[in-house]
Amino acid sequence: MKTPIRMLLAGSMLAIPAQVFAAPVEVTLWHMEQPPHRVERIQMLIDEFNAANPDITVSQEPQNWGEIYAKAPAALAAGTGPDMLFAIPDFAPILKEMGALTSLADFVAELDAEHDFVDSTVEAYSYDDGVWAVPLYNMTLNLWYRKSVFEEAGIDVPASWDEWRAAAETLTADGRFGMGLPANKQLYTDQTVYSVMVNGGASELYNEDGTLRFDNPETVAAYDFYNSMMEFSPPDATSWTWGEAEACFASASCGMVMQFTVISTYENQAEGDAADLGVAAIPTKDGSDDNATIAYANAVMLLSQEEAEREASKAFIRFLLQPENYGRFLNMEPGLFMPVTADGAEADSFWNDPVVQEYREQIETVIANGQNGKLFGFTSGRVFPAIAAISAQNVLAETLQSVVVSDMAPAEAVTAGQARMEDLSR
Amino acid sequence: MKRTMGWNLTLAAGLGFFVALVGLPFWWVVSGSFKLPQEIIARVPTMFPQSFTWQHYDKLLSSSDYGTYLVNSVFVSGLSAFLTLLLAIPAGYAFFRLEFRGRETWYRVILLAYAFPSIVVLIPLFTMFAKAGLVDTRLALIIVNVAFALPFAIWMLRSFFGSIPREIEEAARLDGGPPLTVLRRIMIPLTAPGIAAVAIFAFVTSWTEYVFASVMILSDAKRTIPVGFSGIIGQYQVDWGLLLAGASLAILPVVIVFALIGRWFVTGLTEGAVK
């Protein structure tokens, strides 16, 4: 190229405003919502955000819950981690211990003032003088049944453990199992076991001083009751995860199941009648109406240490929580993800979804049940980091397997369970 | 020797049992992928489909990146198998033919690679690959697959080379053939069944590899079938039709490889018999 032309081009470049050259801030979101329709919904929201914010480019990389516990720390250590990462309460302490998190207390307070978070969802990430993630959606376990099956059997929705067992016994007939309960050494069993425990006065795993109090009469009673219900569960339930339980219910092979939701499968695979689908709070030991359940407040953590990326990530989170967007975000899986903000729970974008409209009664019940949601290890306002290891090793489920599969007495199994927790805590 | 009717029946029953043991799960998966969702999750399962639909395949290929995962898997597994053979054939021949210090020790030492479960070396390898800029590349998977398949491939091939009568090789050497020519012209054709077996082993090992593929690959567009497919299935809610369709399609390339290389495998055996 001849020199005068070069100079002309150089001069014209200088004349162009600087912002034309400013590359957009690129931020990456890792989440574990991998099914294609969820990825598609998140991409739709990302595209809208990117279009409205030309100085920011958000991209998503769906990951798998099965590997994220190993993958995220390795990626962060190698400098290839994301800027935003979805979390559940027992995942956040792992990254916090690595020093990958900085408190988002101010940001969460700002969002709380605008949208009013459900308190328990923020509490799950509030400890050690910080708030380590922004709550995004809630998942709670509920008791699902078919109204027509209950009517035909002449039973009411159980309120106490005795009624629950009697209902399961009555429903166990003609090749049907009264209650689909897992006994696998896996997270689903942790969730179902803890949902029984919280309704039997055994919600606390820790004493005030951080010592374990898993081994107590209430926990033993919960395991004893759970074991007695296994009599009415399919024989292969010792290897179940969520999918098998849901299929058992959808095919009407199980009279009742404990699940976050069955709506999607009931609607799309079983072609069930929305009016016939029943959902209730998990029964309490004594039949009181102080029902509780396990609740997973899913959240998003900010991992980038660069100010520009952190601000860009915050802008995206603000966008997601706006009521006109939030409902569409939650309805990437209608009936599974529940709002964690007051304005989100009333948002048209949430309630206008066709599936949500069809199952409005059930979803309102699920939201109401979630008001008393708890998560083991995150119930007392103090979080002890060892809970991450206890959760990762599925000790609650392991203890149940000792009872159900190895025929150990519940008291003995619970004592062994606490010893195992103490080992993992060292 | 004439077999009795009872013996024939026992043999047939035994054969039928094992065919059913291997074949029924495949039948269950493939036939289920064509059933309507209600029939798949029905309380009483049906051995033969009472309904027929392409909807699961349609959904799988139209609304997910399954096609991309499939192409990635074919690329990674094909190249891994090819490179494994490229390295294992001369290495196996060298361990069989060449005399060098520590040959027997090295021959045993290479199998040490199998002493470590992949999960043990996962994080160190991730860190090394990150430093080399290989994380989130298909090349990383190929390197890992070849590294893990190679020791066993060398072992197998040395045994195959050892089964060739020494006289055949010596005749070729007497005709003036250098080792590489003897390997290419004489040994490789004669060990074709063994090479086919190693190729199948390397391909299937790479095809089903999950641990490294799940951690080394970060972006969706570079995932292989096992990892990408596990994401499509979902955690809390399983689309059983999608699962069965995906599993059926995942079998297909492996069946094709068996069909193509298997023919070569048999040809190699029969050619040897005629000669």
XYZ file of C-alpha atoms in Angstrom:
701
model
C 0.000 0.000 0.000
C 1.314 3.404 -0.910
C 2.335 5.722 1.924
C -0.161 8.582 1.248
C -3.065 6.119 1.279
C -1.797 4.655 4.550
C -1.646 8.106 6.079
C -5.105 8.927 4.836
C -6.501 5.745 6.371
C -4.687 6.376 9.650
C -6.100 9.889 9.780
C -9.616 8.726 9.094
C -9.315 6.108 11.842
C -8.383 8.785 14.341
C -11.452 10.767 13.369
C -13.840 7.936 14.320
C -15.247 8.256 17.855
C -13.534 6.073 20.462
C -16.670 4.213 21.518
C -16.874 2.583 18.093
C -13.677 0.728 18.934
C -14.646 -0.098 22.510
C -15.292 -3.827 22.422
C -18.332 -4.935 24.383
C -17.656 -6.447 27.791
C -18.026 -10.194 27.357
C -19.394 -12.235 30.233
C -20.069 -15.954 30.347
C -22.841 -17.616 32.274
C -22.553 -21.222 33.380
C -25.777 -22.831 34.473
C -26.966 -26.377 34.958
C -30.306 -26.122 33.148
C -29.240 -28.286 30.214
C -32.472 -29.594 28.668
C -32.799 -27.965 25.225
C -35.995 -26.030 25.965
C -34.412 -24.425 29.030
C -31.264 -23.507 27.117
C -33.462 -22.044 24.398
C -35.432 -19.918 26.880
C -32.289 -18.595 28.542
C -30.825 -17.827 25.123
C -33.947 -15.882 24.217
C -33.498 -13.698 27.304
C -29.772 -13.321 26.655
C -30.475 -12.199 23.093
C -32.927 -9.592 24.351
C -30.436 -8.359 26.918
C -27.575 -8.197 24.433
C -29.734 -6.289 21.966
C -30.713 -3.766 24.637
C -27.136 -3.471 25.957
C -24.739 -3.205 23.022
C -21.810 -2.594 25.370
C -22.270 -6.033 26.985
C -22.254 -9.479 25.421
C -23.565 -12.312 27.564
C -23.104 -15.893 26.447
C -24.186 -19.136 28.115
C -22.439 -22.465 28.539
C -24.780 -25.071 30.028
C -23.045 -27.465 32.409
C -24.044 -30.599 34.283
C -24.723 -30.808 38.026
C -22.898 -34.132 38.018
C -19.546 -32.568 37.136
C -19.802 -28.980 38.246
C -18.467 -29.637 41.749
C -15.142 -30.754 40.231
C -15.237 -28.699 37.065
C -15.867 -25.227 38.472
C -12.993 -25.238 41.005
C -10.631 -26.667 38.375
C -11.702 -24.103 35.791
C -11.346 -21.242 38.263
C -7.904 -22.435 39.310
C -6.879 -22.604 35.664
C -8.352 -19.177 34.878
C -10.979 -20.550 32.501
C -13.996 -20.152 34.769
C -17.183 -18.242 34.000
C -18.222 -14.782 35.185
C -21.559 -16.019 36.519
C -22.365 -19.461 37.852
C -25.670 -20.836 39.112
C -25.564 -22.353 42.581
C -27.453 -24.172 45.255
C -26.703 -23.379 48.903
C -24.345 -26.301 49.530
C -22.300 -25.541 46.417
C -21.537 -21.916 47.291
C -19.373 -22.712 50.395
C -16.980 -24.731 48.233
C -16.203 -21.757 46.012
C -16.220 -19.384 48.968
C -13.577 -21.518 50.690
C -11.480 -21.228 47.528
C -11.655 -17.456 47.814
C -13.543 -17.218 44.524
C -16.499 -15.284 45.945
C -16.814 -11.745 47.225
C -19.836 -10.636 49.190
C -22.801 -9.355 47.199
C -24.537 -7.920 50.259
C -24.952 -4.427 48.779
C -26.158 -5.726 45.447
C -28.625 -8.141 47.070
C -29.876 -5.305 49.332
C -30.444 -3.146 46.246
C -32.394 -5.942 44.512
C -34.291 -6.724 47.723
C -35.445 -3.126 47.990
C -36.740 -3.285 44.448
C -38.213 -6.809 44.279
C -38.506 -8.055 47.907
C -36.803 -11.445 48.141
C -38.341 -14.345 50.089
C -36.232 -14.074 53.257
C -35.275 -17.757 53.466
C -33.753 -17.671 49.979
C -31.345 -14.891 50.949
C -30.611 -16.488 54.328
C -29.365 -19.637 52.577
C -26.467 -17.588 51.184
C -25.978 -15.230 54.162
C -23.180 -16.194 56.535
C -19.692 -15.150 57.573
C -20.683 -11.485 57.320
C -21.557 -11.667 53.646
C -24.173 -12.631 51.088
C -22.511 -14.870 48.538
C -25.069 -15.247 45.783
C -28.233 -13.669 44.386
C -31.321 -15.898 44.730
C -32.989 -16.636 41.409
C -35.578 -19.369 41.844
C -36.937 -21.740 44.437
C -37.627 -25.451 44.314
C -39.617 -27.191 47.032
C -40.624 -30.791 47.533
C -44.360 -31.506 47.718
C -46.703 -34.460 47.956
C -48.347 -35.178 44.592
C -51.400 -37.379 44.082
C -54.423 -37.891 41.838
C -57.685 -36.584 43.278
C -59.743 -39.251 41.523
C -57.580 -42.030 42.962
C -58.018 -40.659 46.483
C -61.779 -40.319 45.993
C -62.066 -43.812 44.607
C -60.142 -45.182 47.592
C -62.189 -43.068 50.007
C -59.223 -41.314 51.571
C -58.499 -37.689 52.396
C -55.258 -35.860 51.871
C -53.043 -37.088 54.744
C -52.084 -34.540 57.386
C -50.173 -36.723 59.868
C -47.662 -39.538 59.465
C -50.244 -42.071 60.654
C -52.725 -40.894 58.033
C -49.994 -40.867 55.411
C -49.070 -44.466 56.137
C -52.727 -45.543 56.170
C -53.282 -43.816 52.815
C -50.231 -45.534 51.308
C -51.474 -48.881 52.609
C -54.964 -48.352 51.168
C -53.606 -47.256 47.801
C -51.314 -50.262 47.529
C -53.564 -52.564 45.533
C -54.040 -54.036 42.071
C -50.412 -53.671 41.060
C -50.233 -50.071 42.255
C -47.846 -48.880 44.933
C -49.222 -46.487 47.509
C -46.155 -44.285 47.845
C -43.162 -43.920 45.562
C -40.210 -43.261 47.857
C -36.547 -43.498 46.833
C -33.850 -45.193 48.893
C -30.904 -44.599 46.593
C -27.637 -43.113 47.813
C -28.291 -39.973 45.838
C -29.441 -36.390 46.229
C -33.121 -37.146 45.610
C -33.154 -39.437 48.638
C -31.384 -36.767 50.710
C -34.259 -34.478 49.790
C -37.090 -36.875 50.560
C -35.512 -38.017 53.835
C -34.953 -34.443 54.980
C -38.527 -33.519 54.027
C -39.716 -36.198 56.432
C -37.202 -35.101 59.071
C -38.284 -31.426 59.014
C -41.859 -32.512 59.579
C -40.831 -34.609 62.540
C -38.923 -31.950 64.472
C -35.488 -32.920 63.159
C -34.683 -29.981 60.909
C -31.422 -29.000 62.640
C -28.252 -30.905 61.834
C -26.103 -28.630 63.981
C -26.173 -27.332 67.532
C -25.556 -23.646 68.148
C -21.846 -24.300 68.671
C -21.422 -26.111 65.387
C -21.378 -29.645 66.798
C -23.580 -32.158 65.050
C -26.963 -33.112 66.492
C -28.103 -35.491 63.757
C -28.206 -38.367 66.236
C -31.341 -37.541 68.214
C -34.702 -39.257 68.879
C -36.577 -37.115 66.329
C -34.213 -38.106 63.528
C -34.475 -41.772 64.521
C -38.282 -41.532 64.475
C -38.167 -39.958 61.006
C -35.990 -42.776 59.649
C -38.190 -45.350 61.342
C -41.288 -43.865 59.708
C -39.624 -43.573 56.301
C -38.567 -47.207 56.501
C -42.112 -48.254 57.323
C -43.324 -46.455 54.192
C -40.888 -48.364 51.973
C -43.254 -51.321 52.308
C -45.602 -49.484 49.941
C -42.935 -48.406 47.453
C -41.789 -50.320 44.345
C -38.944 -52.789 44.963
C -36.591 -50.969 42.577
C -36.932 -47.712 44.548
C -33.521 -48.339 46.090
C -32.014 -47.172 42.794
C -34.414 -44.347 41.987
C -33.653 -40.773 41.138
C -36.238 -38.071 40.328
C -37.086 -39.406 36.878
C -38.128 -42.877 37.998
C -40.387 -41.527 40.732
C -42.010 -39.147 38.320
C -42.541 -41.890 35.731
C -44.056 -44.105 38.433
C -46.567 -41.376 39.237
C -47.230 -40.424 35.609
C -48.031 -44.048 34.735
C -50.350 -44.265 37.774
C -48.140 -47.021 39.188
C -47.582 -44.920 42.307
C -50.464 -43.399 44.228
C -48.328 -40.619 45.736
C -44.817 -39.273 45.251
C -42.701 -36.551 46.797
C -41.383 -34.369 43.999
C -40.500 -30.780 43.157
C -43.068 -31.038 40.386
C -44.672 -33.622 38.154
C -46.506 -31.114 35.986
C -44.354 -31.289 32.862
C -44.326 -35.088 32.659
C -47.976 -35.361 33.735
C -48.957 -32.905 31.015
C -46.686 -33.982 28.162
C -46.058 -37.684 28.667
C -49.036 -38.927 30.674
C -51.546 -36.498 29.093
C -53.193 -36.167 32.475
C -56.137 -33.983 33.404
C -55.004 -30.804 35.188
C -58.135 -30.802 37.351
C -57.285 -34.286 38.645
C -53.751 -33.457 39.770
C -53.458 -32.888 43.493
C -50.590 -31.394 45.455
C -50.295 -31.013 49.195
C -47.825 -30.132 51.893
C -45.785 -33.029 53.250
C -47.575 -34.398 56.338
C -46.280 -33.584 59.796
C -45.623 -36.180 62.467
C -48.488 -35.078 64.693
C -50.864 -33.774 62.035
C -50.314 -30.104 62.869
C -50.495 -27.566 60.081
C -46.943 -26.405 60.687
C -45.774 -28.170 57.532
C -42.264 -27.677 56.271
C -40.352 -28.999 53.306
C -36.922 -29.023 51.806
C -36.324 -25.950 49.675
C -33.530 -25.278 47.248
C -33.027 -21.602 46.685
C -31.078 -21.632 43.439
C -28.951 -18.566 42.966
C -26.243 -17.027 40.842
C -22.700 -16.298 42.032
C -20.377 -13.709 40.520
C -16.920 -15.129 39.926
C -15.162 -12.513 37.884
C -12.664 -10.357 39.752
C -12.688 -7.658 37.073
C -14.885 -4.664 37.792
C -16.188 -4.311 34.224
C -17.262 -7.964 34.070
C -18.836 -7.797 37.530
C -20.867 -4.727 36.597
C -21.916 -6.345 33.313
C -22.976 -9.477 35.210
C -24.979 -7.391 37.672
C -26.722 -5.640 34.781
C -27.777 -9.020 33.419
C -29.076 -10.181 36.808
C -31.056 -6.939 37.204
C -32.538 -7.629 33.772
C -33.517 -11.208 34.703
C -35.285 -10.113 37.890
C -37.397 -7.454 36.185
C -40.989 -8.744 36.462
C -41.552 -8.563 32.692
C -38.571 -10.932 32.180
C -38.525 -12.922 35.399
C -41.651 -14.979 34.721
C -40.362 -16.013 31.331
C -37.079 -17.021 32.960
C -38.859 -19.146 35.589
C -41.102 -20.728 32.989
C -38.188 -22.255 31.137
C -39.629 -25.274 33.015
C -43.198 -24.395 33.969
C -44.179 -25.659 37.389
C -40.641 -26.448 38.538
C -39.037 -23.103 39.263
C -40.870 -20.847 41.700
C -40.373 -17.093 42.219
C -38.148 -15.808 45.004
C -39.335 -12.215 44.763
C -42.649 -10.674 45.757
C -43.132 -8.845 42.464
C -42.061 -11.957 40.569
C -44.790 -13.990 42.306
C -47.361 -11.551 40.929
C -45.825 -10.978 37.530
C -47.992 -11.451 34.472
C -44.984 -12.889 32.698
C -45.114 -15.778 35.191
C -48.856 -16.408 35.351
C -49.568 -15.909 31.643
C -47.702 -19.002 30.565
C -50.268 -21.492 29.178
C -49.047 -24.385 31.353
C -48.942 -22.207 34.457
C -52.486 -21.021 33.731
C -53.678 -24.595 33.369
C -52.032 -25.659 36.633
C -52.467 -22.390 38.527
C -54.120 -24.062 41.533
C -51.264 -26.527 41.956
C -48.580 -23.867 41.483
C -50.177 -21.587 44.055
C -50.103 -24.484 46.515
C -46.440 -25.159 45.734
C -45.570 -21.492 46.323
C -47.486 -21.532 49.624
C -45.729 -24.746 50.735
C -42.398 -23.109 49.985
C -42.933 -20.393 52.571
C -41.600 -22.757 55.236
C -38.783 -24.190 53.168
C -35.595 -25.395 54.848
C -32.354 -26.946 53.733
C -30.217 -29.167 55.907
C -27.216 -27.323 57.257
C -28.647 -23.910 56.368
C -31.362 -23.534 58.947
C -29.832 -21.703 61.879
C -28.320 -18.623 60.277
C -24.838 -20.057 60.583
C -23.297 -22.191 57.899
C -20.554 -24.632 58.692
C -18.426 -25.393 55.609
C -18.400 -29.145 56.314
C -22.028 -29.288 55.242
C -20.778 -29.209 51.649
C -18.919 -32.519 52.175
C -21.859 -34.047 54.062
C -24.162 -33.078 51.245
C -21.761 -34.198 48.510
C -21.455 -37.640 50.139
C -25.249 -37.972 50.499
C -24.968 -39.005 54.133
C -28.706 -38.653 54.792
C -29.407 -41.082 51.948
C -26.538 -43.354 52.955
C -28.047 -43.620 56.434
C -31.394 -44.549 54.948
C -29.772 -47.247 52.838
C -28.297 -48.728 55.997
C -31.837 -49.052 57.319
C -33.693 -50.077 54.148
C -31.090 -52.175 52.349
C -28.849 -53.419 55.161
C -31.671 -53.881 57.690
C -29.854 -51.853 60.335
C -31.987 -50.541 63.193
C -32.809 -46.832 62.646
C -31.172 -45.782 65.937
C -27.980 -47.642 65.057
C -27.940 -46.269 61.505
C -28.440 -42.686 62.691
C -25.569 -43.062 65.168
C -23.385 -44.371 62.341
C -24.617 -41.508 60.146
C -23.507 -38.920 62.689
C -20.103 -40.625 62.995
C -19.777 -40.434 59.219
C -20.674 -36.741 59.271
C -18.076 -36.123 61.950
C -15.449 -37.904 59.837
C -16.307 -35.775 56.838
C -16.204 -32.622 58.959
C -12.593 -33.167 60.040
C -19.610 -87.276 17.209
C -23.372 -87.208 17.180
C -25.030 -84.968 19.721
C -28.162 -86.090 21.470
C -31.434 -84.174 21.208
C -31.196 -83.229 24.903
C -27.739 -81.804 24.457
C -28.872 -79.796 21.415
C -31.828 -78.443 23.344
C -29.599 -77.471 26.262
C -27.193 -75.711 23.926
C -30.052 -73.898 22.179
C -31.543 -72.837 25.504
C -28.183 -71.579 26.722
C -27.601 -69.715 23.494
C -31.113 -68.275 23.594
C -30.592 -67.109 27.158
C -27.421 -65.200 26.343
C -28.848 -63.764 23.125
C -31.838 -62.513 25.123
C -29.577 -61.161 27.858
C -27.642 -59.069 25.359
C -30.349 -58.403 22.813
C -33.406 -57.609 24.934
C -32.101 -54.349 26.426
C -31.260 -53.166 22.906
C -34.696 -54.212 21.687
C -36.272 -52.429 24.632
C -34.434 -49.191 23.892
C -34.846 -49.199 20.116
C -38.508 -50.298 20.060
C -39.319 -47.895 22.892
C -37.945 -44.977 20.909
C -40.837 -45.413 18.453
C -43.585 -45.642 21.080
C -45.861 -42.804 22.125
C -44.976 -41.306 25.539
C -47.985 -42.881 27.275
C -46.944 -46.325 26.084
C -43.338 -45.813 27.181
C -44.323 -45.008 30.757
C -47.294 -47.404 30.870
C -47.711 -49.377 34.076
C -47.639 -52.638 32.104
C -44.752 -52.380 29.625
C -45.264 -53.647 26.084
C -42.693 -55.878 24.453
C -43.896 -54.979 20.968
C -44.912 -51.369 20.246
C -48.659 -50.765 20.186
C -48.066 -47.311 18.737
C -45.595 -45.791 16.319
C -44.155 -42.304 16.205
C -41.087 -40.440 14.976
C -41.768 -37.590 17.405
C -38.870 -38.376 19.739
C -36.332 -38.424 16.901
C -37.893 -35.310 15.432
C -37.626 -33.479 18.760
C -34.128 -34.781 19.407
C -32.749 -33.611 16.083
C -34.732 -30.393 15.737
C -34.632 -28.926 19.243
C -31.309 -30.073 20.614
C -27.656 -30.055 19.563
C -27.611 -33.844 19.342
C -26.395 -33.701 15.717
C -23.444 -31.555 16.779
C -22.609 -33.953 19.615
C -22.779 -36.860 17.159
C -20.386 -35.205 14.705
C -17.998 -34.335 17.565
C -18.061 -37.919 18.811
C -17.407 -39.368 15.361
C -14.522 -36.932 14.862
C -12.950 -37.504 18.279
C -13.438 -41.294 18.312
C -12.397 -41.791 14.687
C -9.234 -39.760 15.047
C -8.443 -41.305 18.437
C -8.741 -44.811 16.988
C -6.631 -43.876 13.956
C -3.860 -42.295 16.047
C -3.915 -45.185 18.502
C -3.313 -47.622 15.647
C -0.686 -45.380 14.084
C 1.319 -45.442 17.312
C 0.447 -48.889 18.633
C 1.384 -50.864 15.503
C 5.058 -49.803 15.353
C 5.307 -49.799 19.145
C 3.811 -53.284 19.410
C 6.116 -54.528 16.654
C 9.132 -52.923 18.323
C 8.321 -54.631 21.634
C 7.933 -57.900 19.727
C 10.904 -57.756 17.404
C 13.566 -55.266 18.512
C 16.084 -56.096 21.191
C 16.756 -53.199 23.511
C 17.654 -52.735 27.150
C 14.706 -52.904 29.529
C 12.317 -54.163 26.888
C 10.392 -56.496 29.175
C 10.330 -53.946 31.999
C 8.982 -51.200 29.749
C 6.490 -53.628 28.301
C 5.038 -54.114 31.775
C 5.463 -50.528 32.886
C 3.263 -49.117 30.125
C 0.304 -50.929 31.600
C 0.715 -48.805 34.728
C -1.365 -46.229 32.923
C -4.289 -48.491 33.767
C -3.431 -48.554 37.453
C -4.793 -45.040 37.938
C -8.516 -44.375 37.690
C -9.103 -41.484 35.312
C -10.650 -39.405 38.084
C -7.297 -39.368 39.913
C -5.481 -37.625 37.076
C -8.416 -35.508 35.987
C -7.606 -32.283 37.838
C -3.812 -32.336 37.226
C -4.446 -33.013 33.543
C -6.996 -30.206 33.428
C -4.441 -27.793 34.881
C -1.762 -28.923 32.427
C -4.096 -28.657 29.472
C -5.267 -25.230 30.635
C -1.663 -24.024 30.647
C -1.209 -25.428 27.160
C -4.410 -23.763 25.969
C -6.020 -27.109 25.216
C -9.010 -26.897 27.523
C -12.258 -26.741 25.580
C -10.712 -28.281 22.468
C -11.477 -31.621 20.875
C -7.733 -32.138 20.541
C -7.556 -32.446 24.329
C -9.996 -35.355 24.227
C -8.109 -37.033 21.405
C -4.820 -36.777 23.312
C -6.395 -38.229 26.457
C -8.186 -41.004 24.575
C -5.038 -42.044 22.722
C -2.972 -41.908 25.914
C -5.389 -44.190 27.725
C -6.003 -46.619 24.832
C -2.398 -46.920 23.726
C -0.924 -49.182 26.459
C -3.555 -51.877 26.061
C -3.414 -51.552 22.271
C 0.357 -52.130 22.333
C -0.113 -55.171 24.548
C -2.739 -56.648 22.287
C -0.768 -56.026 19.100
C 2.450 -57.476 20.466
C 0.508 -60.658 21.240
C -0.904 -60.706 17.720
C 2.563 -60.220 16.208
C 3.789 -63.039 18.415
C 1.191 -65.400 16.977
C 2.602 -65.064 13.422
C 4.922 -68.006 12.618
C 8.518 -66.829 12.870
C 9.361 -68.539 9.565
C 7.134 -66.195 7.564
C 8.871 -63.134 8.937
C 12.318 -64.697 8.520
C 11.578 -65.555 4.884
C 10.743 -61.940 4.221
C 13.877 -60.749 5.978
C 15.974 -63.223 3.948
C 14.498 -61.645 0.813
C 16.130 -58.432 2.002
C 13.166 -56.662 3.522
C 14.038 -54.048 6.170
C 11.982 -54.174 9.399
C 9.553 -51.450 8.345
C 8.891 -53.100 4.997
C 8.389 -56.459 6.700
C 5.989 -54.784 9.096
C 4.033 -53.050 6.324
C 4.021 -55.849 3.710
C 3.930 -58.969 5.846
C 3.039 -58.386 9.480
C 0.237 -55.856 9.164
C -1.761 -57.879 6.604
C -1.327 -61.028 8.670
C -2.409 -59.326 11.894
C -5.403 -57.590 10.291
C -7.870 -59.281 12.668
C -5.835 -58.043 15.634
C -5.594 -54.539 14.222
C -9.348 -54.563 13.628
C -9.909 -55.624 17.226
C -7.665 -52.830 18.498
C -9.385 -50.294 16.244
C -12.780 -51.318 17.592
C -11.458 -51.193 21.155
C -9.978 -47.705 20.685
C -13.086 -46.402 18.931
C -15.542 -47.725 21.502
C -13.381 -46.558 24.425
C -13.358 -43.048 22.983
C -17.014 -43.190 22.041
C -18.095 -43.943 25.587
C -15.523 -41.795 27.442
C -17.356 -39.498 29.839
C -15.140 -38.246 32.670
C -12.612 -36.222 30.675
C -15.160 -35.138 28.082
C -17.362 -33.723 30.821
C -14.614 -31.656 32.420
C -12.239 -30.744 29.579
C -14.971 -29.403 27.333
C -16.662 -26.221 28.465
C -18.737 -25.164 25.477
C -21.815 -26.927 24.244
C -20.720 -26.898 20.597
C -17.721 -29.135 21.352
C -19.406 -31.754 23.527
C -19.438 -35.417 22.628
C -22.473 -37.684 22.765
C -22.168 -39.063 26.335
C -21.864 -35.628 27.925
C -24.168 -33.694 25.630
C -26.808 -36.377 25.796
C -26.789 -36.565 29.581
C -27.638 -32.871 29.565
C -30.487 -33.291 27.117
C -32.082 -35.949 29.301
C -32.354 -33.585 32.244
C -32.083 -34.131 35.959
C -35.412 -33.593 37.694
C -37.620 -34.348 34.741
C -36.807 -37.057 32.266
C -38.234 -37.114 28.755
C -38.154 -40.881 28.312
C -38.888 -40.798 24.579
C -36.024 -38.405 24.010
C -33.773 -40.593 26.126
C -34.599 -43.745 24.145
C -34.263 -42.015 20.770
C -30.902 -40.540 21.762
C -29.642 -43.869 23.074
C -30.727 -45.635 19.867
C -28.968 -43.107 17.660
C -25.852 -43.273 19.819
C -25.588 -46.999 19.139
C -25.735 -46.544 15.369
C -22.178 -45.340 14.603
C -20.722 -48.096 16.773
C -22.777 -50.679 14.893
C -21.547 -49.219 11.592
C -17.923 -49.408 12.737
C -18.437 -53.017 13.812
C -20.046 -53.820 10.477
C -17.242 -52.242 8.432
C -14.243 -53.359 10.464
C -15.881 -56.616 11.447
C -15.954 -57.614 7.787
C -12.259 -56.910 7.521
C -11.790 -58.847 10.732
C -13.458 -61.948 9.249
C -11.730 -61.494 5.894
C -8.378 -61.441 7.632
C -9.167 -64.656 9.443
C -10.390 -66.525 6.362
C -7.506 -65.323 4.187
C -5.105 -66.684 6.749
C -6.924 -70.005 6.760
C -6.796 -70.412 2.960
C -3.111 -69.593 2.785
